[in-house]
Amino acid sequence: MNSISPHVDFVALVTAVVEQLEGFSAQITDETPAQNMIWLTALHADGRKLCFRYSDGKIHIHGRYGQDAFGRSATPKNMGIVRHEDKGQDAIKVSANRTPEAIAKDIKRRLLPLYSEYFAKVREKVARQRERNTFCNQRLATLAACLGTADVKGADDYTKTAYFNIGVAAHGTLRTCNGQDYILEIWGISHDAMMAIAQVLCAEQAKATAAALAGKLTSSSFPPY
């Protein structure tokens, strides 16, 4: 059975615990009366969140991170901070029969240090994602303008796509995930136009090969992850 009775006992206990955690404040974030269950979240001014849930005489507490630049869950594992096969140390469970002071002490000792470290790293990675996403959008918009269009989709998505027309019948799409590598699809262009594109690609490949042989390859200018 996953309920605690009465509700106010759990709310009062967690509220008392959170009062021992500097900078955090508690609020009810989700309640399912039919199952007699409550979730509480402790919020910090710097964005950190601790989620409290009662189950089978235990209070489960875990840190939360929000979303990445593309709306996905920004957990330490998803962001590459913790390997997927490793156990993250941003969650603990404690007995609901302990005093608020004892529970708060456990949180400070067992949870907050690593969770705070993970949170800072996640936030830094998300900031870099946003910077790189802006860079990618700007690059694709520049290319789209050269192709005579402003029809660019996916500004807030991982993959961005520009749709363009060439003349009366020809049209195409240009896709990128990083503003550095592209996928180009064109329908309805003439053989001469395709030959011109092929010659440009061959010339670029020759330059890249020569640079690689000379050991002069340099990193691109886009912001790193």
Short mmCIF file of C-alpha atoms in Angstrom, two decimals:
data_model
loop_
_atom_site.label_atom_id
_atom_site.label_comp_id
_atom_site.label_asym_id
_atom_site.label_seq_id
_atom_site.Cartn_x
_atom_site.Cartn_y
_atom_site.Cartn_z
CA MET A 1 0.00 0.00 0.00
CA ASN A 2 1.44 3.35 -1.08
CA SER A 3 -0.68 5.71 1.01
CA ILE A 4 0.04 7.63 4.15
CA SER A 5 -2.77 8.73 6.45
CA PRO A 6 -3.69 11.40 7.03
CA HIS A 7 -2.30 13.51 4.17
CA VAL A 8 -1.36 16.32 6.51
CA ASP A 9 1.17 14.05 8.25
CA PHE A 10 3.20 13.69 5.07
CA VAL A 11 2.82 17.34 4.13
CA ALA A 12 3.79 18.46 7.61
CA LEU A 13 6.76 16.10 7.74
CA VAL A 14 8.18 17.13 4.38
CA THR A 15 7.53 20.81 5.08
CA ALA A 16 9.45 20.47 8.34
CA VAL A 17 12.28 18.70 6.51
CA VAL A 18 12.49 21.37 3.83
CA GLU A 19 12.65 24.08 6.48
CA GLN A 20 16.00 22.56 7.46
CA LEU A 21 17.32 22.91 3.89
CA GLU A 22 18.65 26.40 3.26
CA GLY A 23 17.10 28.15 0.27
CA PHE A 24 14.40 25.52 -0.39
CA SER A 25 10.63 25.90 -0.05
CA ALA A 26 8.01 23.13 -0.30
CA GLN A 27 4.83 22.97 -2.36
CA ILE A 28 2.29 20.31 -3.34
CA THR A 29 2.89 19.52 -7.01
CA ASP A 30 0.64 16.53 -7.65
CA GLU A 31 -2.13 14.80 -5.74
CA THR A 32 -4.21 11.73 -6.66
CA PRO A 33 -7.03 11.48 -4.08
CA ALA A 34 -8.28 8.13 -5.40
CA GLN A 35 -4.94 6.54 -4.55
CA ASN A 36 -4.39 8.71 -1.47
CA MET A 37 -0.95 9.74 -2.76
CA ILE A 38 0.87 13.07 -2.67
CA TRP A 39 4.01 14.33 -4.33
CA LEU A 40 5.82 17.32 -2.90
CA THR A 41 8.57 19.32 -4.55
CA ALA A 42 11.09 21.49 -2.76
CA LEU A 43 12.15 24.41 -4.92
CA HIS A 44 15.36 26.41 -4.62
CA ALA A 45 15.90 29.92 -5.94
CA ASP A 46 18.77 28.68 -8.15
CA GLY A 47 16.48 26.21 -9.94
CA ARG A 48 17.25 23.02 -8.06
CA LYS A 49 14.26 20.79 -7.28
CA LEU A 50 13.87 17.91 -4.86
CA CYS A 51 10.89 15.60 -5.34
CA PHE A 52 9.42 13.82 -2.29
CA ARG A 53 7.15 10.76 -2.64
CA TYR A 54 5.81 8.40 0.02
CA SER A 55 5.71 4.63 -0.56
CA ASP A 56 5.61 1.67 1.84
CA GLY A 57 6.82 3.52 4.90
CA LYS A 58 9.62 5.23 3.00
CA ILE A 59 10.05 8.72 1.64
CA HIS A 60 11.71 8.64 -1.77
CA ILE A 61 13.64 11.80 -2.60
CA HIS A 62 15.28 12.56 -5.92
CA GLY A 63 16.72 15.59 -7.68
CA ARG A 64 15.14 17.01 -10.82
CA TYR A 65 16.78 18.86 -13.70
CA GLY A 66 14.12 20.10 -16.10
CA GLN A 67 14.48 19.92 -19.88
CA ASP A 68 17.31 20.38 -22.32
CA ALA A 69 17.35 22.89 -25.18
CA PHE A 70 15.10 20.63 -27.28
CA GLY A 71 12.46 19.83 -24.65
CA ARG A 72 13.86 16.44 -23.66
CA SER A 73 14.50 15.31 -20.11
CA ALA A 74 17.87 16.74 -19.07
CA THR A 75 19.02 14.02 -16.69
CA PRO A 76 22.72 13.45 -15.97
CA LYS A 77 22.57 10.24 -18.01
CA ASN A 78 20.82 11.86 -20.96
CA MET A 79 23.35 14.70 -20.92
CA GLY A 80 26.35 12.35 -20.81
CA ILE A 81 27.44 13.29 -17.29
CA VAL A 82 26.75 9.83 -15.86
CA ARG A 83 27.10 6.67 -17.93
CA HIS A 84 23.82 4.88 -18.57
CA GLU A 85 25.16 1.68 -17.03
CA ASP A 86 26.13 3.48 -13.82
CA LYS A 87 23.83 4.26 -10.93
CA GLY A 88 23.31 7.98 -10.47
CA GLN A 89 23.63 9.25 -6.93
CA ASP A 90 20.87 11.84 -7.05
CA ALA A 91 18.16 9.84 -5.25
CA ILE A 92 17.77 8.42 -1.75
CA LYS A 93 15.03 6.92 0.39
CA VAL A 94 14.57 7.35 4.12
CA SER A 95 12.19 6.03 6.76
CA ALA A 96 9.07 8.16 7.23
CA ASN A 97 9.32 7.48 10.97
CA ARG A 98 12.45 9.55 11.41
CA THR A 99 12.48 13.13 12.66
CA PRO A 100 12.56 16.03 10.19
CA GLU A 101 16.00 16.98 11.48
CA ALA A 102 17.38 13.47 10.86
CA ILE A 103 15.89 13.30 7.36
CA ALA A 104 17.23 16.75 6.49
CA LYS A 105 20.67 15.75 7.73
CA ASP A 106 20.59 12.68 5.47
CA ILE A 107 19.60 14.80 2.48
CA LYS A 108 22.45 17.22 3.13
CA ARG A 109 24.96 14.41 3.49
CA ARG A 110 23.81 11.80 0.96
CA LEU A 111 21.90 13.71 -1.71
CA LEU A 112 22.62 17.41 -2.01
CA PRO A 113 26.39 17.33 -2.68
CA LEU A 114 26.27 15.14 -5.80
CA TYR A 115 22.85 16.35 -6.94
CA SER A 116 24.07 19.95 -6.78
CA GLU A 117 27.17 18.98 -8.76
CA TYR A 118 25.07 17.17 -11.38
CA PHE A 119 22.63 20.08 -11.55
CA ALA A 120 25.41 22.61 -12.23
CA LYS A 121 26.88 20.41 -14.98
CA VAL A 122 23.47 19.81 -16.57
CA ARG A 123 22.70 23.53 -16.56
CA GLU A 124 26.07 24.26 -18.18
CA LYS A 125 25.47 21.66 -20.89
CA VAL A 126 21.98 22.97 -21.59
CA ALA A 127 23.38 26.51 -21.92
CA ARG A 128 25.90 25.22 -24.46
CA GLN A 129 23.12 23.41 -26.30
CA ARG A 130 21.14 26.64 -26.54
CA GLU A 131 24.20 28.53 -27.77
CA ARG A 132 24.92 25.90 -30.38
CA ASN A 133 21.25 25.79 -31.39
CA THR A 134 21.27 29.55 -31.98
CA PHE A 135 24.44 29.20 -34.06
CA CYS A 136 22.84 26.41 -36.10
CA ASN A 137 19.67 28.43 -36.72
CA GLN A 138 21.68 31.45 -37.87
CA ARG A 139 23.74 29.38 -40.30
CA LEU A 140 20.73 27.66 -41.83
CA ALA A 141 18.85 30.97 -42.12
CA THR A 142 21.82 32.44 -44.02
CA LEU A 143 21.86 29.53 -46.47
CA ALA A 144 18.08 29.65 -46.82
CA ALA A 145 18.27 33.34 -47.71
CA CYS A 146 20.82 32.53 -50.43
CA LEU A 147 18.32 29.99 -51.77
CA GLY A 148 15.64 32.68 -51.82
CA THR A 149 13.52 31.49 -48.92
CA ALA A 150 12.78 32.22 -45.29
CA ASP A 151 10.79 29.01 -44.87
CA VAL A 152 12.86 27.39 -42.11
CA LYS A 153 11.30 24.94 -39.67
CA GLY A 154 12.53 23.41 -36.42
CA ALA A 155 14.24 26.37 -34.75
CA ASP A 156 13.66 24.76 -31.35
CA ASP A 157 14.22 21.18 -32.55
CA TYR A 158 17.39 19.14 -32.93
CA THR A 159 16.95 18.94 -36.73
CA LYS A 160 16.20 22.11 -38.70
CA THR A 161 14.89 22.16 -42.27
CA ALA A 162 14.78 24.86 -44.94
CA TYR A 163 12.33 24.45 -47.83
CA PHE A 164 13.14 26.25 -51.08
CA ASN A 165 12.13 26.54 -54.74
CA ILE A 166 14.38 26.90 -57.78
CA GLY A 167 12.69 28.39 -60.81
CA VAL A 168 9.22 27.11 -61.65
CA ALA A 169 9.41 23.35 -61.04
CA ALA A 170 12.52 22.60 -59.02
CA HIS A 171 12.33 22.52 -55.25
CA GLY A 172 14.24 21.04 -52.35
CA THR A 173 15.03 20.76 -48.66
CA LEU A 174 18.17 21.50 -46.69
CA ARG A 175 18.57 19.88 -43.26
CA THR A 176 21.13 20.21 -40.50
CA CYS A 177 21.55 19.28 -36.84
CA ASN A 178 24.66 21.32 -36.10
CA GLY A 179 25.11 24.06 -38.70
CA GLN A 180 28.21 22.25 -39.96
CA ASP A 181 26.99 19.16 -41.83
CA TYR A 182 23.97 19.22 -44.15
CA ILE A 183 21.61 16.94 -46.03
CA LEU A 184 20.49 18.45 -49.34
CA GLU A 185 17.61 17.04 -51.39
CA ILE A 186 16.58 18.63 -54.70
CA TRP A 187 13.80 17.62 -57.09
CA GLY A 188 13.36 18.72 -60.69
CA ILE A 189 16.70 20.37 -61.48
CA SER A 190 18.36 20.10 -64.88
CA HIS A 191 21.38 17.96 -65.73
CA ASP A 192 23.52 21.07 -66.18
CA ALA A 193 22.58 22.35 -62.72
CA MET A 194 23.35 18.94 -61.22
CA MET A 195 26.71 18.89 -62.97
CA ALA A 196 27.56 22.29 -61.49
CA ILE A 197 26.68 21.04 -58.00
CA ALA A 198 28.77 17.91 -58.53
CA GLN A 199 31.77 19.99 -59.60
CA VAL A 200 31.50 22.16 -56.48
CA LEU A 201 31.32 19.07 -54.27
CA CYS A 202 34.34 17.53 -56.00
CA ALA A 203 36.34 20.73 -55.51
CA GLU A 204 35.42 20.87 -51.82
CA GLN A 205 36.39 17.23 -51.36
CA ALA A 206 39.74 17.85 -53.03
CA LYS A 207 40.45 20.79 -50.71
CA ALA A 208 39.51 18.76 -47.64
CA THR A 209 41.76 15.89 -48.74
CA ALA A 210 44.70 18.22 -49.37
CA ALA A 211 44.25 19.90 -45.99
CA ALA A 212 44.09 16.54 -44.23
CA LEU A 213 47.29 15.38 -45.89
CA ALA A 214 49.02 18.62 -44.94
CA GLY A 215 47.84 18.30 -41.36
CA LYS A 216 46.16 21.66 -41.49
CA LEU A 217 42.64 20.67 -40.53
CA THR A 218 41.25 23.11 -37.99
CA SER A 219 38.22 22.80 -35.77
CA SER A 220 35.04 24.57 -36.83
CA SER A 221 33.97 27.81 -35.23
CA PHE A 222 30.70 26.61 -33.71
CA PRO A 223 30.44 26.50 -29.92
CA PRO A 224 31.42 23.12 -28.43
CA TYR A 225 29.11 21.02 -26.25
#
